[in-house]
N, CA, C and O atoms as a MOPAC input file, in Angstrom:
PM7 MOZYME 1SCF
protein

 N     14.84400 1    -5.10600 1    -0.99600 1
 C     15.06600 1    -4.78600 1     0.51800 1
 C     15.99400 1    -3.75300 1     0.76200 1
 O     15.78700 1    -2.85200 1     1.57500 1
 N     16.99000 1    -3.86100 1     0.09300 1
 C     17.99500 1    -2.73000 1     0.54300 1
 C     17.73000 1    -1.57500 1    -0.06200 1
 O     17.93500 1    -0.54500 1     0.58000 1
 N     17.26200 1    -1.49700 1    -1.30900 1
 C     16.63900 1    -0.37700 1    -2.05500 1
 C     15.49700 1     0.16000 1    -1.42700 1
 O     15.25500 1     1.36600 1    -1.45300 1
 N     14.75500 1    -0.70200 1    -0.84100 1
 C     13.27100 1     0.11600 1    -0.22100 1
 C     14.01400 1     0.60000 1     0.89900 1
 O     13.74100 1     1.79400 1     1.02100 1
 N     14.81500 1     0.23900 1     1.76100 1
 C     14.84300 1     0.70200 1     2.87700 1
 C     15.93600 1     2.13500 1     2.58000 1
 O     15.87800 1     3.17000 1     3.24400 1
 N     16.86600 1     1.89500 1     1.47700 1
 C     17.27600 1     3.17900 1     1.08600 1
 C     16.61900 1     4.04900 1     0.86200 1
 O     16.89800 1     5.11200 1     1.41500 1
 N     15.56500 1     3.99100 1     0.03900 1
 C     14.61100 1     4.86200 1    -0.29400 1
 C     13.69200 1     5.64600 1     0.53600 1
 O     13.43200 1     6.81600 1     0.25700 1
 N     13.09600 1     4.92300 1     1.74200 1
 C     12.60300 1     5.22900 1     2.56200 1
 C     13.28700 1     6.40700 1     3.51700 1
 O     12.74800 1     7.40700 1     3.99200 1
 N     14.85800 1     5.87900 1     3.65300 1
 C     15.69300 1     6.74000 1     4.49700 1
 C     15.64800 1     8.21800 1     3.77800 1
 O     15.29100 1     9.26800 1     4.31400 1
 N     16.08700 1     8.03800 1     2.46700 1
 C     16.39400 1     9.30800 1     1.77900 1
 C     14.89100 1    10.00500 1     1.55900 1
 O     14.91000 1    11.22800 1     1.41600 1
 N     13.51900 1     9.30200 1     1.51800 1
 C     12.21900 1    10.32400 1     1.59100 1
 C     12.27300 1    10.64500 1     2.74600 1
 O     12.14500 1    11.86100 1     2.88900 1
 N     12.45300 1     9.90400 1     3.96100 1
 C     12.46100 1    10.37200 1     5.69100 1
 C     13.44900 1    11.90900 1     5.60200 1
 O     13.02100 1    12.83700 1     6.28900 1
 N     14.32500 1    12.07900 1     5.03800 1
 C     15.29500 1    12.88600 1     5.22200 1
 C     14.78800 1    14.00300 1     4.43900 1
 O     14.70000 1    15.11200 1     4.96400 1
 N     14.43000 1    13.80100 1     3.17300 1
 C     13.40100 1    15.01900 1     2.55700 1
 C     12.37600 1    15.64200 1     2.98500 1
 O     12.28200 1    16.87000 1     2.99400 1
 N     11.57800 1    14.91300 1     3.34900 1
 C     10.11900 1    15.45000 1     3.81500 1
 C     10.05200 1    15.52400 1     5.38800 1
 O     11.02200 1    15.35600 1     6.12600 1
 N      8.91500 1    15.76600 1     5.74400 1
 C      8.66000 1    15.58700 1     6.82800 1
 C      8.33900 1    14.03000 1     7.57400 1
 O      7.72200 1    13.14000 1     6.98900 1
 N      8.80100 1    13.92600 1     8.75300 1
 C      8.55200 1    12.57700 1     9.10000 1
 C      7.09100 1    12.30100 1     9.57100 1
 O      6.67400 1    11.14400 1     9.62500 1
 N      6.29900 1    13.39400 1     9.91800 1
 C      4.91200 1    13.19300 1    10.54400 1
 C      4.47900 1    13.06000 1     9.22600 1
 O      3.73000 1    12.09300 1     9.09600 1
 N      4.70100 1    13.73700 1     8.12100 1
 C      3.61800 1    13.24100 1     6.72700 1
 C      3.98700 1    12.23200 1     6.25700 1
 O      3.27500 1    12.03600 1     5.27200 1
 N      4.70100 1    11.43700 1     6.36800 1
 C      5.24100 1     9.65000 1     6.14500 1
 C      4.30700 1     9.19800 1     6.91700 1
 O      3.49300 1     8.50400 1     6.30900 1
 N      4.08000 1     9.34600 1     8.20700 1
 C      3.58900 1     8.44800 1     8.82000 1
 C      2.34900 1     8.75500 1     8.71300 1
 O      1.69700 1     7.77500 1     8.35300 1
 N      1.55000 1     9.95100 1     8.91000 1
 C      0.20600 1    10.25600 1     8.73200 1
 C     -0.15600 1    10.22800 1     7.24000 1
 O     -1.37600 1    10.11400 1     7.13200 1
 N      0.40800 1    10.28600 1     6.15400 1
 C     -0.30900 1    10.47400 1     4.92000 1
 C     -0.09600 1     8.89600 1     4.12900 1
 O     -0.87800 1     8.38600 1     3.32700 1
 N      1.29400 1     8.28900 1     4.66300 1
 C      1.30500 1     7.09100 1     3.86000 1
 C      1.28100 1     5.85900 1     4.94700 1
 O      0.68400 1     4.80500 1     4.72600 1
 N      1.79300 1     6.05300 1     5.79300 1
 C      1.71600 1     4.64200 1     6.64700 1
 C      0.76100 1     4.22700 1     7.34300 1
 O      0.45500 1     3.03600 1     7.37500 1
 N     -0.01700 1     5.38700 1     8.18000 1
 C     -1.28400 1     4.57700 1     8.84900 1
 C     -2.20900 1     4.22600 1     7.54500 1
 O     -2.78100 1     3.15400 1     7.74400 1
 N     -2.49500 1     4.72500 1     6.42300 1
 C     -3.16700 1     4.19100 1     5.32500 1
 C     -2.90300 1     2.66300 1     4.99200 1
 O     -3.80600 1     1.84800 1     4.80900 1
 N     -1.38600 1     2.34900 1     4.93000 1
 C     -1.08400 1     1.56100 1     4.45100 1
 C     -1.15300 1     0.13800 1     5.46400 1
 O     -1.27900 1    -1.02200 1     5.07200 1
 N     -1.03400 1     0.60000 1     6.81100 1
 C     -1.02900 1    -0.11500 1     8.05800 1
 C     -2.81700 1    -0.62000 1     8.20700 1
 O     -3.20400 1    -1.71400 1     8.62000 1
 N     -3.63000 1     0.45700 1     7.76900 1
 C     -5.13400 1    -0.04100 1     7.80900 1
 C     -5.22000 1    -1.03500 1     6.71700 1
 O     -5.67200 1    -2.13400 1     7.03700 1
 N     -4.96900 1    -0.90300 1     5.83700 1
 C     -5.45600 1    -1.85100 1     4.52500 1
 C     -4.69900 1    -3.24500 1     4.25300 1
 O     -4.98700 1    -4.11800 1     3.43500 1
 N     -3.27800 1    -3.17500 1     5.50500 1
 C     -2.74500 1    -4.32300 1     5.56200 1
 C     -3.61600 1    -4.92000 1     6.49300 1
 O     -4.11200 1    -6.02100 1     6.25400 1
 N     -3.87600 1    -4.24100 1     7.63600 1
 C     -4.86700 1    -5.12700 1     8.53100 1
 C     -5.98200 1    -5.79800 1     8.08700 1
 O     -6.37100 1    -6.91300 1     8.43300 1
 N     -6.56300 1    -4.88500 1     7.13700 1
 C     -8.06900 1    -5.24500 1     6.85800 1
 C     -7.74600 1    -6.78700 1     5.74200 1
 O     -8.39000 1    -7.83700 1     5.71700 1
 N     -6.77900 1    -6.47200 1     5.09300 1
 C     -6.28700 1    -7.61500 1     4.07600 1
 C     -6.21800 1    -9.03000 1     4.94600 1
 O     -6.73500 1   -10.12800 1     4.74000 1
 N     -5.19200 1    -8.43700 1     6.21000 1
 C     -4.83000 1    -9.84700 1     7.15600 1
 C     -6.18100 1   -10.52700 1     7.77900 1
 O     -6.17300 1   -11.71800 1     8.09000 1
 N     -7.27800 1    -9.75200 1     7.93400 1
 C     -8.64900 1   -10.28400 1     8.78700 1
 C     -9.07200 1   -10.56300 1     7.69800 1
 O     -9.29300 1   -11.76900 1     7.79900 1
 N     -9.39700 1   -10.19700 1     6.49400 1
 C     -9.79700 1   -11.08600 1     5.38100 1
 C     -9.17600 1   -12.27200 1     5.11400 1
 O     -9.88100 1   -13.23000 1     4.79800 1
 N     -7.91000 1   -12.39800 1     5.18500 1
 C     -7.48600 1   -13.77400 1     4.63800 1
 C     -7.22700 1   -14.62600 1     5.79500 1
 O     -6.85900 1   -15.78000 1     5.57300 1
 N     -7.39300 1   -14.15000 1     7.22500 1
 C     -7.31200 1   -14.93300 1     8.54200 1
 C     -8.73600 1   -15.62600 1     8.60200 1
 O     -8.90000 1   -16.83700 1     8.74700 1
 N     -9.72300 1   -14.70000 1     8.47100 1
 C    -11.05400 1   -15.28300 1     8.75000 1
 C    -11.81900 1   -15.91800 1     7.49500 1
 O    -12.93900 1   -16.41600 1     7.60900 1
 N    -11.17300 1   -15.86100 1     6.38900 1
 C    -11.69200 1   -16.49200 1     5.25600 1
 C    -13.10900 1   -15.89200 1     4.88400 1
 O    -14.06400 1   -16.66700 1     4.94700 1
 N    -13.31100 1   -14.70100 1     4.53600 1
 C    -14.17400 1   -13.93000 1     4.42300 1
 C    -14.60100 1   -14.08800 1     3.14600 1
 O    -15.74600 1   -13.68700 1     2.93700 1
 N    -14.17100 1   -14.42900 1     2.48100 1
 C    -14.61000 1   -14.80400 1     0.90500 1
 C    -13.42100 1   -15.24600 1     0.12900 1
 O    -12.42300 1   -15.72200 1     0.66900 1
 N    -13.59400 1   -15.02400 1    -1.53900 1
 C    -12.48000 1   -15.19500 1    -2.26800 1
 C    -11.45300 1   -14.54000 1    -2.16800 1
 O    -11.42700 1   -13.46300 1    -1.57200 1
 N    -10.30200 1   -15.13800 1    -2.80000 1
 C     -9.13000 1   -14.22700 1    -2.90300 1
 C     -8.29200 1   -14.25200 1    -1.76000 1
 O     -7.53600 1   -13.32200 1    -1.47900 1
 N     -8.41900 1   -15.40800 1    -1.01600 1
 C     -7.20600 1   -15.39500 1     0.12900 1
 C     -5.72700 1   -15.28400 1    -0.22400 1
 O     -4.91500 1   -14.48600 1     0.24400 1
 N     -5.60000 1   -15.89800 1    -0.81500 1
 C     -3.99100 1   -15.67200 1    -1.58600 1
 C     -3.50900 1   -14.41600 1    -1.52900 1
 O     -2.44600 1   -14.05300 1    -1.02700 1
 N     -4.59300 1   -13.56400 1    -2.23100 1
 C     -4.50400 1   -11.99700 1    -2.90900 1
 C     -4.31900 1   -11.44100 1    -1.61200 1
 O     -3.31700 1   -10.80600 1    -1.28100 1
 N     -5.37400 1   -11.70500 1    -0.82400 1
 C     -5.36800 1   -10.65300 1     0.73000 1
 C     -4.31000 1   -11.25600 1     1.18900 1
 O     -3.46800 1   -10.36100 1     1.11700 1
 N     -3.86900 1   -12.03200 1     1.54800 1
 C     -2.64000 1   -12.54700 1     2.11500 1
 C     -1.13400 1   -11.93300 1     1.66600 1
 O     -0.20800 1   -11.78500 1     2.46400 1
 N     -1.07500 1   -11.61300 1     0.26700 1
 C     -0.11300 1   -11.11900 1    -0.49100 1
 C     -0.08300 1    -9.66500 1    -0.36100 1
 O      0.99900 1    -9.09500 1    -0.50300 1
 N     -1.41600 1    -8.82300 1    -0.04300 1
 C     -1.78800 1    -7.51100 1    -0.02500 1
 C     -1.28800 1    -7.02900 1     1.33000 1
 O     -0.62500 1    -6.02800 1     1.60200 1
 N     -1.89900 1    -8.24500 1     2.31700 1
 C     -1.37200 1    -8.13400 1     3.93800 1
 C     -0.04200 1    -7.61600 1     3.75800 1
 O      0.25900 1    -6.42400 1     3.82400 1
 N      0.94800 1    -8.83100 1     3.46600 1
 C      2.37100 1    -8.51800 1     3.68200 1
 C      3.36700 1    -7.61400 1     2.98500 1
 O      4.51600 1    -7.38200 1     3.36100 1
 N      2.57300 1    -6.99800 1     1.59600 1
 C      3.06600 1    -6.13400 1     1.16300 1
 C      2.83600 1    -4.76500 1     1.88500 1
 O      3.72800 1    -3.97900 1     2.20400 1
 N      1.63400 1    -4.62400 1     2.06800 1
 C      1.05600 1    -3.33800 1     2.86100 1
 C      1.77800 1    -3.35700 1     4.15700 1
 O      2.52800 1    -2.39200 1     4.29900 1
 N      1.75100 1    -4.10000 1     5.02000 1
 C      2.20200 1    -4.01300 1     6.45800 1
 C      3.85600 1    -3.98400 1     6.32600 1
 O      4.42200 1    -3.29500 1     7.17400 1
 N      4.58400 1    -4.57500 1     5.47300 1
 C      5.95900 1    -4.16300 1     5.18200 1
 C      6.01400 1    -2.67600 1     5.18400 1
 O      6.41900 1    -2.01700 1     6.14100 1
 N      5.58200 1    -2.18100 1     4.04900 1
 C      5.67300 1    -1.13000 1     3.66400 1
 C      5.41600 1     0.08600 1     4.76800 1
 O      6.02800 1     1.13200 1     4.98200 1
 N      4.35600 1    -0.45600 1     5.31300 1
 C      3.96100 1     0.51600 1     6.90900 1
 C      5.14700 1     0.41800 1     7.55400 1
 O      5.65900 1     1.48200 1     7.90300 1
 N      5.70000 1    -0.57300 1     7.79600 1
 C      6.90400 1    -0.62700 1     8.64400 1
 C      8.10400 1     0.09400 1     8.26800 1
 O      8.63800 1     0.92500 1     9.00300 1
 N      8.49600 1    -0.20800 1     7.19700 1
 C      9.47300 1     0.74400 1     6.79600 1
 C      9.30400 1     2.34700 1     6.92300 1
 O     10.23300 1     3.06700 1     7.29000 1
 N      7.92700 1     2.86500 1     6.55700 1
 C      7.41500 1     4.30300 1     6.77000 1
 C      7.55700 1     4.75900 1     8.21300 1
 O      8.16300 1     5.74800 1     8.62500 1
 N      6.89300 1     3.86300 1     8.88800 1
 C      6.73600 1     3.95300 1    10.68800 1
 C      8.26300 1     4.11100 1    11.05400 1
 O      8.60500 1     5.02700 1    11.80100 1
 N      9.29600 1     3.11500 1    10.46700 1
 C     10.52900 1     3.22400 1    10.73500 1
 C     11.23000 1     4.36500 1    10.44600 1
 O     11.93600 1     4.96800 1    11.25400 1
 N     11.01500 1     4.71700 1     9.12000 1
 C     11.89100 1     6.01000 1     8.90100 1
 C     11.36200 1     7.09600 1     9.18000 1
 O     11.83700 1     8.11400 1     8.67700 1
 N     10.33100 1     7.17000 1     9.98200 1
 C      9.89800 1     8.61200 1    10.53400 1
 C     10.81000 1     8.71300 1    11.96400 1
 O     11.10700 1     9.77500 1    12.51100 1
 N     11.10500 1     7.65200 1    12.33900 1
 C     12.05700 1     7.59700 1    13.51900 1
 C     13.48100 1     7.06600 1    13.61300 1
 O     14.10400 1     6.60300 1    14.56800 1
 N     13.86900 1     7.30500 1    12.11700 1
 C     15.04100 1     6.82400 1    11.74000 1
 C     15.56200 1     5.41000 1    12.25000 1
 O     16.68400 1     5.21800 1    12.71800 1
 N     14.80900 1     4.68300 1    12.12600 1
 C     14.83300 1     3.26800 1    12.62500 1
 C     14.61600 1     2.33300 1    11.62300 1
 O     14.04500 1     1.29500 1    11.95600 1
 N     15.08900 1     2.54100 1     9.99200 1
 C     14.73000 1     1.58100 1     8.93500 1
 C     15.74600 1     0.68500 1     9.22000 1
 O     15.39000 1    -0.35100 1     8.65700 1
 N     17.03100 1     0.44100 1     9.88700 1
 C     17.81800 1    -0.28000 1     9.77800 1
 C     17.12100 1    -1.92800 1    10.67400 1
 O     16.86300 1    -3.03700 1    10.20500 1
 N     17.02100 1    -1.40000 1    12.02600 1
 C     16.17100 1    -2.51300 1    12.63800 1
 C     14.79700 1    -2.74400 1    12.34100 1
 O     14.19700 1    -3.57800 1    13.02000 1
 N     14.30400 1    -2.23200 1    11.57600 1
 C     13.03600 1    -2.88500 1    10.99500 1
 C     13.45000 1    -3.88000 1     9.92000 1
 O     12.82400 1    -4.91400 1     9.69000 1
 N     14.45900 1    -3.52600 1     9.33000 1
 C     15.00100 1    -4.51900 1     7.87700 1
 C     15.61600 1    -5.78600 1     8.60800 1
 O     15.53300 1    -6.86600 1     8.02400 1
 N     16.21800 1    -5.72200 1     9.83100 1
 C     16.70600 1    -6.80300 1    10.39200 1
 C     15.53800 1    -7.65200 1    11.22700 1
 O     15.49800 1    -8.87100 1    11.05400 1
 N     14.65300 1    -7.06100 1    12.06800 1
 C     13.46700 1    -7.31300 1    12.24400 1
 C     12.75100 1    -8.04300 1    11.14200 1
 O     12.56100 1    -9.22400 1    11.43200 1
 N     12.34400 1    -7.72100 1    10.08200 1
 C     11.53700 1    -8.33100 1     8.94300 1
 C     12.31100 1    -9.44800 1     8.42100 1
 O     11.74500 1   -10.50400 1     8.13700 1
 N     13.73600 1    -9.27000 1     8.25500 1
 C     14.65600 1   -10.61100 1     7.95400 1
 C     14.13900 1   -11.93900 1     9.00500 1
 O     13.68200 1   -13.02600 1     8.65200 1
 N     14.33800 1   -11.53100 1    10.11800 1
 C     14.23700 1   -12.39500 1    11.16800 1
 C     12.83100 1   -13.23600 1    11.14200 1
 O     12.64700 1   -14.45300 1    11.15500 1
 N     11.90700 1   -12.14500 1    11.10100 1
 C     10.44800 1   -12.58400 1    10.96100 1
 C     10.15500 1   -13.64100 1     9.79800 1
 O      9.39500 1   -14.60300 1     9.91400 1
 N     10.80000 1   -13.34000 1     8.79100 1
 C     10.56600 1   -13.91600 1     7.48500 1
 C     11.68700 1   -15.47400 1     7.82800 1
 O     11.30500 1   -16.58400 1     7.45400 1
 N     12.63500 1   -15.34000 1     8.34500 1
 C     13.00000 1   -16.39400 1     9.14300 1
 C     12.10300 1   -17.47100 1     9.93200 1
 O     12.03200 1   -18.68500 1     9.74600 1
 N     11.50200 1   -16.73800 1    10.77800 1
 C     10.85500 1   -17.25400 1    11.70600 1
 C      9.37100 1   -18.14900 1    11.20900 1
 O      8.79000 1   -19.09200 1    11.74600 1
 N      9.13900 1   -17.51300 1    10.17300 1
 C      8.04000 1   -17.81200 1     9.61900 1
 C      8.45300 1   -18.98900 1     8.88300 1
 O      7.80200 1   -20.01400 1     9.08500 1
 N      9.45700 1   -19.02800 1     8.03500 1
 C      9.99300 1   -19.99000 1     7.08600 1
 C     10.34300 1   -21.09000 1     7.75700 1
 O      9.90300 1   -22.14200 1     7.29300 1
 N     11.15700 1   -21.16700 1     8.93400 1
 C     11.21500 1   -22.41300 1     9.98900 1
 C     10.34600 1   -22.87300 1    11.05500 1
 O     10.37800 1   -23.99400 1    11.56400 1
 N      9.55800 1   -21.90600 1    11.35500 1
 C      8.30400 1   -22.07200 1    12.13700 1
 C      8.63100 1   -22.43000 1    13.57600 1
 O      8.26700 1   -23.32900 1    14.33400 1
 N      9.70000 1   -21.08000 1    13.69800 1
 C     10.72900 1   -20.98700 1    14.88000 1
 C      9.87900 1   -20.02600 1    15.87400 1
 O      9.42700 1   -18.99300 1    15.38000 1
 N      9.64400 1   -20.28800 1    17.17900 1
 C      9.14900 1   -19.31100 1    18.39600 1
 C     10.23200 1   -18.27100 1    18.68700 1
 O      9.97100 1   -17.10300 1    18.97400 1
 N     12.00400 1   -18.99900 1    18.55200 1
 C     13.12300 1   -18.37900 1    18.98500 1
 C     13.19200 1   -17.01100 1    17.80300 1
 O     13.26300 1   -15.83200 1    18.14800 1
 N     13.16300 1   -17.36200 1    16.77200 1
 C     13.36300 1   -16.41200 1    15.67300 1
 C     12.42800 1   -15.37700 1    15.85800 1
 O     12.82400 1   -14.23100 1    16.07000 1
 N     10.80000 1   -15.75400 1    15.78000 1
 C     10.32500 1   -14.83800 1    16.17100 1
 C     10.24600 1   -13.56700 1    17.48700 1
 O      9.91900 1   -12.38400 1    17.39100 1
 N     10.64800 1   -14.29400 1    18.59200 1
 C     11.15500 1   -13.57800 1    19.74300 1
 C     12.30300 1   -12.86700 1    19.47100 1
 O     12.37200 1   -11.76900 1    20.02300 1
 N     13.41400 1   -13.26600 1    18.62100 1
 C     14.66300 1   -12.50400 1    18.38600 1
 C     14.09300 1   -11.42300 1    17.84400 1
 O     14.29400 1   -10.29400 1    18.29100 1
 N     13.11100 1   -11.74300 1    16.54100 1
 C     12.81800 1   -10.38700 1    15.55500 1
 C     12.12500 1    -9.36400 1    16.52500 1
 O     12.35400 1    -8.17800 1    16.28700 1
 N     11.34500 1    -9.65100 1    17.53700 1
 C     10.89500 1    -8.44500 1    18.19400 1
 C     11.93800 1    -7.85200 1    19.18200 1
 O     12.01200 1    -6.64400 1    19.40900 1
 N     12.64100 1    -8.67500 1    19.68300 1
 C     13.97800 1    -7.92200 1    20.22200 1
 C     14.80600 1    -7.43000 1    19.71100 1
 O     15.57100 1    -6.74000 1    20.38500 1
 N     15.02400 1    -7.58500 1    18.19000 1
 C     15.87400 1    -6.74300 1    17.55700 1
 C     15.25500 1    -5.45300 1    17.28400 1
 O     15.83100 1    -4.36600 1    17.24100 1
 N     13.92700 1    -5.71100 1    17.09200 1
 C     13.25800 1    -4.24000 1    16.77700 1
 C     13.21900 1    -3.34200 1    17.78200 1
 O     13.36500 1    -2.14000 1    17.56000 1
 N     12.99700 1    -3.88400 1    19.11700 1
 C     12.70100 1    -3.13300 1    20.22600 1
 C     14.10400 1    -2.61400 1    20.75700 1
 O     14.12700 1    -1.46300 1    21.19300 1
 N     15.17200 1    -3.29200 1    20.75900 1
 C     16.40800 1    -2.92100 1    21.04400 1
 C     16.86000 1    -1.75500 1    20.19800 1
 O     17.34200 1    -0.74000 1    20.70200 1
 N     16.67000 1    -1.94600 1    18.72800 1
 C     17.32400 1    -1.17500 1    18.14800 1
 C     16.32800 1     0.19100 1    18.05300 1
 O     17.02000 1     1.20900 1    18.04400 1
 N     15.40400 1     0.36700 1    18.00600 1
 C     14.59600 1     1.60800 1    18.39300 1
 C     14.72700 1     2.10000 1    19.90000 1
 O     14.43300 1     3.24300 1    20.24800 1
 N     15.13400 1     1.25000 1    20.63400 1
 C     15.42800 1     1.86300 1    22.32300 1
 C     16.88200 1     2.26600 1    22.36900 1
 O     17.20300 1     3.18600 1    23.12200 1
 N     17.86700 1     1.60400 1    21.56300 1
 C     19.29100 1     2.22300 1    21.69100 1
 C     19.38200 1     2.64500 1    20.14500 1
 O     20.12800 1     2.03400 1    19.38000 1
 N     18.78400 1     3.45100 1    19.82800 1
 C     18.82500 1     4.39700 1    18.54200 1
 C     20.15300 1     4.93700 1    18.27300 1
 O     20.23600 1     6.14500 1    18.49600 1
 N     20.98500 1     4.49000 1    17.94300 1
 C     22.54300 1     5.71500 1    17.75300 1
 C     23.34800 1     4.96100 1    18.68900 1
 O     22.95500 1     4.14500 1    19.52200 1
 N     24.59400 1     5.36600 1    18.42600 1
 C     25.87200 1     4.89200 1    19.13500 1
 C     26.50700 1     3.72300 1    19.30400 1
 O     26.28300 1     2.99000 1    18.34000 1
 N     27.21300 1     3.22100 1    20.12200 1
 C     27.64100 1     1.77800 1    20.05000 1
 C     26.53500 1     0.85300 1    20.51900 1
 O     26.59200 1    -0.26300 1    20.00100 1
 N     25.53600 1     1.04900 1    21.38100 1
 C     24.77000 1     0.04800 1    21.79500 1
 C     23.60100 1     0.22900 1    20.86200 1
 O     22.67400 1    -0.56400 1    21.02400 1
 N     23.49100 1     1.06800 1    19.98300 1
 C     22.62300 1     0.77900 1    19.18000 1
 C     22.71700 1     0.09400 1    18.03500 1
 O     21.77600 1    -0.18600 1    17.29100 1
 N     24.48600 1    -0.33400 1    17.80400 1
 C     24.73000 1    -1.19000 1    16.89300 1
 C     24.94000 1    -2.70700 1    17.49500 1
 O     24.44800 1    -3.71300 1    16.98500 1
 N     25.73900 1    -2.68600 1    18.64300 1
 C     25.85200 1    -3.78300 1    19.34300 1
 C     24.74400 1    -4.77500 1    19.98800 1
 O     24.88100 1    -5.99200 1    19.86600 1
 N     23.65900 1    -4.22200 1    20.66900 1
 C     22.60400 1    -5.20900 1    21.17300 1
 C     22.06100 1    -5.44100 1    20.20000 1
 O     22.10300 1    -6.66700 1    20.09500 1
 N     21.28100 1    -4.81600 1    18.94200 1
 C     20.72000 1    -5.60300 1    17.99900 1
 C     21.25200 1    -6.72400 1    17.41400 1
 O     20.52900 1    -7.68400 1    17.14800 1
 N     22.65900 1    -6.71500 1    17.13500 1
 C     23.58100 1    -7.32900 1    16.39600 1
 C     23.60300 1    -8.58200 1    17.34300 1
 O     23.46200 1    -9.68600 1    16.81600 1
 N     23.73000 1    -8.51400 1    18.36800 1
 C     24.09200 1    -9.50400 1    19.17700 1
 C     22.73100 1   -10.45200 1    19.46900 1
 O     22.73800 1   -11.65700 1    19.72500 1
 N     21.63100 1    -9.61700 1    19.36400 1
 C     20.24400 1   -10.44000 1    19.18800 1
 C     19.73300 1   -11.45300 1    17.97700 1
 O     18.97200 1   -12.42000 1    17.96200 1
 N     20.57300 1   -10.71800 1    16.90200 1
 C     20.47600 1   -11.14900 1    15.36700 1
 C     21.38500 1   -12.58500 1    15.59400 1
 O     20.85600 1   -13.64700 1    15.26700 1
 N     22.52500 1   -12.58200 1    16.06600 1
 C     23.35700 1   -13.46000 1    16.06400 1
 C     23.07200 1   -14.52900 1    16.95300 1
 O     23.26600 1   -15.67900 1    16.56000 1
 N     22.53100 1   -14.26100 1    18.38700 1
 C     21.74000 1   -15.23000 1    19.08200 1
 C     20.83800 1   -16.00300 1    18.41300 1
 O     20.76200 1   -17.22100 1    18.57700 1
 N     19.98600 1   -15.22300 1    17.49300 1
 C     18.71500 1   -15.66100 1    16.60500 1
 C     19.56000 1   -16.68500 1    15.76100 1
 O     19.52100 1   -17.90500 1    15.92300 1
 N     20.19500 1   -16.13400 1    14.99700 1
 C     21.00900 1   -17.23800 1    13.80200 1
 C     21.39500 1   -18.63000 1    14.22600 1
 O     21.23400 1   -19.70000 1    13.63900 1
 N     22.00400 1   -18.32400 1    15.51200 1
 C     22.72600 1   -19.53200 1    16.14900 1
 C     21.43300 1   -20.45200 1    16.59900 1
 O     21.36800 1   -21.62100 1    16.21800 1
 N     20.36800 1   -19.84700 1    17.45800 1
 C     19.53500 1   -20.91800 1    17.66900 1
 C     18.57000 1   -21.69200 1    16.76300 1
 O     17.97100 1   -22.74200 1    16.99400 1
 N     18.56900 1   -20.84200 1    15.57700 1
 C     17.83900 1   -21.48700 1    14.64900 1
 C     18.70100 1   -22.67900 1    13.71900 1
 O     18.25100 1   -23.77400 1    13.38100 1
 N     19.95000 1   -22.17500 1    13.44200 1
 C     20.97600 1   -23.13900 1    12.80600 1
 C     21.51600 1   -23.95800 1    13.89500 1
 O     22.69200 1   -24.26400 1    13.69900 1
 N     20.88300 1   -24.51700 1    15.26300 1
 C     21.52200 1   -25.37800 1    15.86300 1
 C     21.51600 1   -26.54300 1    15.41200 1
 O     20.79200 1   -26.41700 1    14.42500 1
 N     21.90900 1   -27.88800 1    15.46600 1
 C     21.72600 1   -29.15900 1    15.25600 1
 C     20.38600 1   -29.59300 1    15.75300 1
 O     19.97800 1   -29.27500 1    16.87000 1
 N     19.61100 1   -30.42700 1    14.79200 1
 C     18.23500 1   -30.88000 1    15.36600 1
 C     18.63000 1   -32.53500 1    16.61800 1
 O     17.70700 1   -33.09700 1    17.20800 1

């Protein structure tokens, strides 16, 4: 995950950000969405393969869209919290993942760009790890 975010950041700095979004990000997002629909509605055999393709394509598309606006770090944190939300079946973590991504993009750069998403990530971790 760290290598992927570093590679996307380097690729975004070398190439045009619009190229990343239109040539690579959009087709991967469409392919991931189609695979997700295939797996979700059980349109035929290969549900596990379609689920895997959906997750990989949408993750790569999120990195490419995040790299085009220089928001790879919030995308990485949001994807990590999303996996945690899926694993623990927690709606609090899912809301926190969306909040980290939103605040990371809104407060892009500076002290607030680091502090606000970090506070949401810490709050999500504390909410998930609370004793039951």
